[in-house]
Amino acid sequence: VPVFLFVAAPYIRRYVAGGRCKSTARLEGKVVIITGANTGIGKETARDLARRGKVIIACRDTAKAEAAASEIRAETGNQEVIVKKLDLADTKSIREFAETFLAEEKELHILINNAGVMLCPYSKTADGFEMQLGVNHLGHFLLTFLLLERLKQCAPARIVNVSSLAHHGGRIRFHDLHGEKSYNRGLAYCHSKLANVLFTRELARRLQGKFQRQEGHLSAWLSEHLTANALHPGSVYSDLVRHSFVMTWLWKIFSFFLKTPCEGAQTSIYCAVAEELESVTGQYFSDCQPAYVSPRGRDDETAKKLWSVSCELLGIQWD
């Protein structure tokens, strides 16, 4: 058995690594925002895209973000790797981030909603939302809303939402959205990742429908060049499981069978830059190729209702 494992190890690792983004697309003159890019797949996504163009790292912990940005600048030689404070658990912080960004930057071509929390004990955001739904879904929902006009102005542009295979275990519990009646940290994560898929699907539908109802060549062009896609990065060896002692140890024991952060970042990079996805929208990817979405993730009525409820919770009108 040890000999077999020694011989098979390279092949196992190659299989675990999954697909790689082969695009060499450059991003000169373009601006990318990546949330939660101070560690894990977000940091590796930023590292790759910094070799192509300007990257803004949006993080709650600016000290860690500055350390990551400094490392990326030194490695890539790109000094346009900028840190801005963003706490997705606080709508005030999200609004302040968007206001500052829109005042300082005139361009935005790629928004990667990457940040997330996983398996955390029951807690609420500054606005009273269950933490995993609040950060993983509602925070990014509001951020995208606030930046959408700039993305439209700079089209072709892309919105990339990092979801998870865990969405298969999720359901949108409208009767107990914030887990006040019952809470399971694992299921709450699944619910939030399903919300990412549904948000992506409904956003793509609304963008296409709105542009198709308008007249003129510009509107038709925008409907194909402002896209929104979701993805599963794979099972990645990162600190995302830090809130679970059991998962932390399992991740360490089975690290050989998990993707590295660099491998986990490949599908995010692919969705952000691959030329063949220029007009692809409302899709879900894994290992740099289309992947199966759960039936709940394809439920348009639930997607529409989640959109409406999200707007109500955030106090916004997004038609």
Tab-separated table of C-alpha atoms in Angstrom:
chain	number	residue	atom	x	y	z
A	1	VAL	CA	0.000	0.000	0.000
A	2	PRO	CA	2.742	2.579	0.836
A	3	VAL	CA	4.437	1.858	-2.511
A	4	PHE	CA	1.135	2.263	-4.335
A	5	LEU	CA	0.481	5.567	-2.602
A	6	PHE	CA	3.982	6.784	-3.435
A	7	VAL	CA	3.481	5.966	-7.122
A	8	ALA	CA	-0.086	7.273	-7.223
A	9	ALA	CA	0.552	10.464	-5.244
A	10	PRO	CA	1.358	12.729	-8.242
A	11	TYR	CA	-1.762	11.537	-10.060
A	12	ILE	CA	-3.941	12.044	-6.970
A	13	ARG	CA	-2.585	15.551	-6.517
A	14	ARG	CA	-3.181	16.360	-10.175
A	15	TYR	CA	-6.792	15.195	-9.863
A	16	VAL	CA	-7.352	17.124	-6.620
A	17	ALA	CA	-5.858	20.300	-8.133
A	18	GLY	CA	-8.648	20.398	-10.728
A	19	GLY	CA	-8.834	22.808	-13.650
A	20	ARG	CA	-6.506	25.731	-14.229
A	21	CYS	CA	-7.223	29.066	-15.836
A	22	LYS	CA	-5.153	29.158	-19.018
A	23	SER	CA	-6.137	32.647	-20.091
A	24	THR	CA	-3.296	35.119	-20.550
A	25	ALA	CA	-5.695	38.073	-20.805
A	26	ARG	CA	-4.206	41.381	-19.673
A	27	LEU	CA	-6.087	43.968	-17.625
A	28	GLU	CA	-4.163	47.131	-18.412
A	29	GLY	CA	-6.304	50.166	-17.680
A	30	LYS	CA	-8.833	48.019	-15.844
A	31	VAL	CA	-9.749	47.932	-12.151
A	32	VAL	CA	-10.635	44.866	-10.083
A	33	ILE	CA	-12.165	44.737	-6.599
A	34	ILE	CA	-11.735	41.530	-4.598
A	35	THR	CA	-13.370	41.233	-1.197
A	36	GLY	CA	-11.582	39.250	1.500
A	37	ALA	CA	-8.325	39.095	-0.430
A	38	ASN	CA	-5.955	39.184	2.531
A	39	THR	CA	-5.806	35.389	2.797
A	40	GLY	CA	-6.769	32.104	1.120
A	41	ILE	CA	-8.180	31.969	-2.391
A	42	GLY	CA	-8.904	35.692	-2.344
A	43	LYS	CA	-5.243	36.483	-1.829
A	44	GLU	CA	-4.209	34.075	-4.591
A	45	THR	CA	-6.809	35.575	-6.915
A	46	ALA	CA	-5.389	39.017	-6.170
A	47	ARG	CA	-1.843	37.749	-6.748
A	48	ASP	CA	-2.737	36.460	-10.224
A	49	LEU	CA	-4.805	39.475	-11.277
A	50	ALA	CA	-2.120	41.874	-10.021
A	51	ARG	CA	0.104	40.447	-12.773
A	52	ARG	CA	-2.545	41.655	-15.225
A	53	GLY	CA	-3.811	45.006	-13.892
A	54	LYS	CA	-4.933	47.161	-10.966
A	55	VAL	CA	-6.348	45.342	-7.943
A	56	ILE	CA	-8.191	46.722	-4.948
A	57	ILE	CA	-8.167	44.475	-1.898
A	58	ALA	CA	-11.288	45.157	0.190
A	59	CYS	CA	-10.966	43.720	3.705
A	60	ARG	CA	-12.128	44.163	7.273
A	61	ASP	CA	-8.629	43.598	8.708
A	62	THR	CA	-6.565	46.267	6.961
A	63	ALA	CA	-3.333	45.276	8.749
A	64	LYS	CA	-3.464	41.757	7.282
A	65	ALA	CA	-4.593	43.183	3.963
A	66	GLU	CA	-1.628	45.595	3.848
A	67	ALA	CA	0.755	42.704	4.569
A	68	ALA	CA	-0.796	40.684	1.733
A	69	ALA	CA	-0.736	43.674	-0.625
A	70	SER	CA	2.905	44.402	0.186
A	71	GLU	CA	3.820	40.803	-0.583
A	72	ILE	CA	1.914	40.881	-3.880
A	73	ARG	CA	3.452	44.214	-4.917
A	74	ALA	CA	6.952	42.884	-4.263
A	75	GLU	CA	6.299	39.666	-6.171
A	76	THR	CA	4.487	41.123	-9.184
A	77	GLY	CA	6.167	44.518	-9.408
A	78	ASN	CA	2.712	46.066	-9.647
A	79	GLN	CA	2.367	48.999	-7.269
A	80	GLU	CA	-1.330	49.358	-8.073
A	81	VAL	CA	-2.406	46.849	-5.429
A	82	ILE	CA	-4.472	48.984	-3.083
A	83	VAL	CA	-6.074	48.211	0.266
A	84	LYS	CA	-9.436	49.659	1.278
A	85	LYS	CA	-11.395	48.905	4.443
A	86	LEU	CA	-14.611	46.945	4.035
A	87	ASP	CA	-16.542	45.156	6.783
A	88	LEU	CA	-19.301	43.120	5.161
A	89	ALA	CA	-20.907	42.585	8.565
A	90	ASP	CA	-21.767	46.289	8.767
A	91	THR	CA	-23.843	48.053	6.102
A	92	LYS	CA	-22.430	51.409	7.241
A	93	SER	CA	-18.919	50.178	6.380
A	94	ILE	CA	-20.138	48.862	3.019
A	95	ARG	CA	-21.679	52.206	2.149
A	96	GLU	CA	-18.562	54.081	3.260
A	97	PHE	CA	-16.379	51.790	1.148
A	98	ALA	CA	-18.559	52.304	-1.934
A	99	GLU	CA	-18.725	56.077	-1.423
A	100	THR	CA	-14.947	56.352	-1.059
A	101	PHE	CA	-14.275	54.065	-4.011
A	102	LEU	CA	-16.663	55.899	-6.335
A	103	ALA	CA	-15.097	59.236	-5.365
A	104	GLU	CA	-11.509	58.065	-5.872
A	105	GLU	CA	-11.774	55.619	-8.775
A	106	LYS	CA	-13.457	56.339	-12.091
A	107	GLU	CA	-13.221	52.777	-13.416
A	108	LEU	CA	-14.475	49.344	-12.286
A	109	HIS	CA	-14.436	46.366	-14.590
A	110	ILE	CA	-14.438	43.292	-12.344
A	111	LEU	CA	-16.092	42.806	-8.949
A	112	ILE	CA	-15.190	39.533	-7.219
A	113	ASN	CA	-17.414	38.884	-4.206
A	114	ASN	CA	-15.050	36.451	-2.531
A	115	ALA	CA	-15.094	37.144	1.228
A	116	GLY	CA	-16.989	34.787	3.483
A	117	VAL	CA	-17.415	33.265	6.910
A	118	MET	CA	-18.053	29.594	7.575
A	119	LEU	CA	-19.313	27.497	10.500
A	120	CYS	CA	-19.242	30.383	12.949
A	121	PRO	CA	-21.185	30.159	16.227
A	122	TYR	CA	-24.506	31.951	16.216
A	123	SER	CA	-24.037	35.683	16.061
A	124	LYS	CA	-25.463	38.691	14.264
A	125	THR	CA	-24.044	41.452	12.123
A	126	ALA	CA	-24.164	45.113	13.128
A	127	ASP	CA	-27.564	45.309	11.425
A	128	GLY	CA	-29.063	42.250	13.118
A	129	PHE	CA	-28.613	39.733	10.300
A	130	GLU	CA	-27.476	36.163	11.008
A	131	MET	CA	-23.707	36.369	10.483
A	132	GLN	CA	-23.214	33.869	7.646
A	133	LEU	CA	-26.195	35.067	5.625
A	134	GLY	CA	-25.333	38.677	6.453
A	135	VAL	CA	-21.705	38.520	5.328
A	136	ASN	CA	-21.852	35.914	2.573
A	137	HIS	CA	-25.043	37.115	0.895
A	138	LEU	CA	-26.524	40.390	2.143
A	139	GLY	CA	-23.202	42.224	2.424
A	140	HIS	CA	-22.236	41.355	-1.137
A	141	PHE	CA	-25.773	42.035	-2.359
A	142	LEU	CA	-25.553	45.602	-1.033
A	143	LEU	CA	-21.998	46.098	-2.292
A	144	THR	CA	-22.967	44.998	-5.810
A	145	PHE	CA	-26.007	47.306	-5.750
A	146	LEU	CA	-23.878	50.295	-4.773
A	147	LEU	CA	-21.255	49.634	-7.467
A	148	LEU	CA	-23.510	48.479	-10.301
A	149	GLU	CA	-23.781	51.795	-12.136
A	150	ARG	CA	-19.997	52.131	-12.286
A	151	LEU	CA	-19.757	48.590	-13.668
A	152	LYS	CA	-22.356	49.468	-16.321
A	153	GLN	CA	-20.437	52.607	-17.274
A	154	CYS	CA	-17.228	50.592	-17.700
A	155	ALA	CA	-18.681	47.589	-19.529
A	156	PRO	CA	-17.576	45.107	-20.647
A	157	ALA	CA	-17.571	44.228	-16.969
A	158	ARG	CA	-18.013	41.141	-14.825
A	159	ILE	CA	-19.442	40.247	-11.424
A	160	VAL	CA	-18.066	37.038	-9.940
A	161	ASN	CA	-19.706	35.500	-6.867
A	162	VAL	CA	-17.804	32.826	-4.955
A	163	SER	CA	-20.363	30.255	-3.835
A	164	SER	CA	-19.775	26.596	-2.965
A	165	LEU	CA	-20.788	23.009	-3.625
A	166	ALA	CA	-22.386	23.396	-0.181
A	167	HIS	CA	-25.277	25.187	-1.873
A	168	HIS	CA	-26.668	21.705	-2.597
A	169	GLY	CA	-27.434	21.369	1.120
A	170	GLY	CA	-29.040	24.773	1.468
A	171	ARG	CA	-32.553	26.114	1.431
A	172	ILE	CA	-33.869	29.626	1.901
A	173	ARG	CA	-35.846	29.520	5.148
A	174	PHE	CA	-37.914	32.668	4.742
A	175	HIS	CA	-39.827	31.868	7.955
A	176	ASP	CA	-36.566	31.941	9.958
A	177	LEU	CA	-34.037	33.708	7.750
A	178	HIS	CA	-31.809	34.766	10.659
A	179	GLY	CA	-31.858	31.459	12.531
A	180	GLU	CA	-33.600	32.858	15.584
A	181	LYS	CA	-35.888	29.817	15.938
A	182	SER	CA	-33.266	27.186	15.158
A	183	TYR	CA	-29.623	27.405	14.123
A	184	ASN	CA	-27.141	24.904	12.763
A	185	ARG	CA	-23.815	26.457	11.790
A	186	GLY	CA	-23.194	23.983	8.962
A	187	LEU	CA	-26.649	24.372	7.434
A	188	ALA	CA	-26.495	28.148	7.836
A	189	TYR	CA	-23.377	28.138	5.672
A	190	CYS	CA	-25.152	26.016	3.054
A	191	HIS	CA	-28.125	28.399	3.073
A	192	SER	CA	-25.839	31.404	2.495
A	193	LYS	CA	-24.075	29.689	-0.397
A	194	LEU	CA	-27.424	28.845	-2.003
A	195	ALA	CA	-28.293	32.522	-1.639
A	196	ASN	CA	-25.132	33.346	-3.633
A	197	VAL	CA	-26.283	31.105	-6.497
A	198	LEU	CA	-29.823	32.488	-6.489
A	199	PHE	CA	-28.576	36.082	-6.329
A	200	THR	CA	-26.309	35.456	-9.332
A	201	ARG	CA	-29.120	33.869	-11.307
A	202	GLU	CA	-31.619	36.656	-10.591
A	203	LEU	CA	-29.057	39.424	-11.140
A	204	ALA	CA	-28.153	38.031	-14.559
A	205	ARG	CA	-31.833	37.667	-15.461
A	206	ARG	CA	-32.659	41.219	-14.421
A	207	LEU	CA	-29.692	42.730	-16.233
A	208	GLN	CA	-30.559	40.951	-19.460
A	209	GLY	CA	-34.273	41.640	-19.165
A	210	LYS	CA	-33.755	45.339	-18.402
A	211	PHE	CA	-31.398	45.882	-21.304
A	212	GLN	CA	-33.579	43.924	-23.715
A	213	ARG	CA	-36.569	46.140	-22.872
A	214	GLN	CA	-34.578	49.242	-23.661
A	215	GLU	CA	-33.949	50.442	-27.174
A	216	GLY	CA	-30.699	51.087	-28.952
A	217	HIS	CA	-27.487	49.283	-29.819
A	218	LEU	CA	-25.806	50.306	-26.548
A	219	SER	CA	-28.429	48.472	-24.485
A	220	ALA	CA	-28.116	45.321	-26.581
A	221	TRP	CA	-24.329	45.492	-26.233
A	222	LEU	CA	-24.547	45.935	-22.454
A	223	SER	CA	-26.844	42.920	-22.074
A	224	GLU	CA	-24.011	40.741	-23.352
A	225	HIS	CA	-21.126	42.599	-21.719
A	226	LEU	CA	-22.187	43.040	-18.100
A	227	THR	CA	-22.192	39.505	-16.782
A	228	ALA	CA	-22.714	37.785	-13.425
A	229	ASN	CA	-21.519	34.260	-12.710
A	230	ALA	CA	-21.053	32.106	-9.613
A	231	LEU	CA	-18.529	29.401	-8.818
A	232	HIS	CA	-17.416	26.620	-6.515
A	233	PRO	CA	-13.677	26.975	-5.756
A	234	GLY	CA	-13.294	23.386	-4.570
A	235	SER	CA	-12.390	22.027	-1.149
A	236	VAL	CA	-9.485	24.291	-0.285
A	237	TYR	CA	-6.947	24.048	2.535
A	238	SER	CA	-7.450	27.471	4.112
A	239	ASP	CA	-8.441	29.099	7.399
A	240	LEU	CA	-12.097	29.342	6.383
A	241	VAL	CA	-12.881	26.442	8.751
A	242	ARG	CA	-11.206	28.173	11.716
A	243	HIS	CA	-14.489	28.360	13.651
A	244	SER	CA	-14.748	24.551	13.791
A	245	PHE	CA	-12.183	22.585	15.845
A	246	VAL	CA	-13.240	19.320	14.208
A	247	MET	CA	-13.059	20.685	10.659
A	248	THR	CA	-9.687	22.310	11.370
A	249	TRP	CA	-8.196	18.962	12.352
A	250	LEU	CA	-9.865	17.121	9.472
A	251	TRP	CA	-8.448	19.720	7.071
A	252	LYS	CA	-4.966	19.123	8.501
A	253	ILE	CA	-5.252	15.331	8.350
A	254	PHE	CA	-6.596	15.271	4.797
A	255	SER	CA	-4.700	18.292	3.462
A	256	PHE	CA	-3.128	16.113	0.758
A	257	PHE	CA	-6.604	15.657	-0.714
A	258	LEU	CA	-7.501	19.340	-0.603
A	259	LYS	CA	-6.710	22.086	-3.070
A	260	THR	CA	-4.087	24.652	-2.220
A	261	PRO	CA	-5.364	28.263	-2.133
A	262	CYS	CA	-3.686	28.837	-5.503
A	263	GLU	CA	-5.508	25.848	-7.002
A	264	GLY	CA	-8.754	26.982	-5.374
A	265	ALA	CA	-8.414	30.439	-6.924
A	266	GLN	CA	-8.307	29.170	-10.505
A	267	THR	CA	-12.041	29.213	-11.172
A	268	SER	CA	-12.393	32.723	-9.721
A	269	ILE	CA	-9.612	33.876	-12.049
A	270	TYR	CA	-11.200	32.008	-14.955
A	271	CYS	CA	-14.594	33.678	-14.414
A	272	ALA	CA	-12.882	37.058	-14.142
A	273	VAL	CA	-10.718	36.991	-17.267
A	274	ALA	CA	-11.431	34.081	-19.641
A	275	GLU	CA	-12.161	35.453	-23.100
A	276	GLU	CA	-14.706	32.731	-23.866
A	277	LEU	CA	-16.919	33.938	-20.985
A	278	GLU	CA	-17.283	37.474	-22.301
A	279	SER	CA	-20.991	36.991	-23.057
A	280	VAL	CA	-21.734	34.150	-20.620
A	281	THR	CA	-23.928	35.120	-17.683
A	282	GLY	CA	-26.048	33.561	-14.938
A	283	GLN	CA	-23.957	30.392	-14.884
A	284	TYR	CA	-22.207	28.347	-12.197
A	285	PHE	CA	-18.665	27.005	-12.615
A	286	SER	CA	-16.296	24.571	-10.930
A	287	ASP	CA	-12.779	23.596	-12.046
A	288	CYS	CA	-12.975	26.205	-14.825
A	289	GLN	CA	-15.978	24.626	-16.494
A	290	PRO	CA	-19.774	24.709	-16.145
A	291	ALA	CA	-21.041	22.703	-13.175
A	292	TYR	CA	-24.331	21.239	-11.969
A	293	VAL	CA	-26.616	23.512	-9.961
A	294	SER	CA	-29.008	22.029	-7.408
A	295	PRO	CA	-32.758	22.191	-8.162
A	296	ARG	CA	-33.139	24.781	-5.378
A	297	GLY	CA	-30.413	26.820	-7.044
A	298	ARG	CA	-32.501	26.883	-10.241
A	299	ASP	CA	-35.752	27.933	-8.575
A	300	ASP	CA	-36.595	31.275	-10.181
A	301	GLU	CA	-39.509	32.005	-7.830
A	302	THR	CA	-37.286	31.582	-4.769
A	303	ALA	CA	-34.645	33.744	-6.438
A	304	LYS	CA	-37.163	36.530	-7.046
A	305	LYS	CA	-38.490	36.342	-3.486
A	306	LEU	CA	-34.973	36.330	-2.001
A	307	TRP	CA	-34.176	39.429	-4.076
A	308	SER	CA	-37.245	41.220	-2.757
A	309	VAL	CA	-36.622	40.216	0.865
A	310	SER	CA	-32.946	41.203	0.603
A	311	CYS	CA	-33.932	44.650	-0.644
A	312	GLU	CA	-36.389	45.048	2.245
A	313	LEU	CA	-33.800	44.015	4.827
A	314	LEU	CA	-31.214	46.418	3.401
A	315	GLY	CA	-33.663	49.264	2.890
A	316	ILE	CA	-32.944	49.640	-0.815
A	317	GLN	CA	-34.950	49.722	-4.049
A	318	TRP	CA	-33.299	47.680	-6.793
A	319	ASP	CA	-35.543	47.231	-9.813
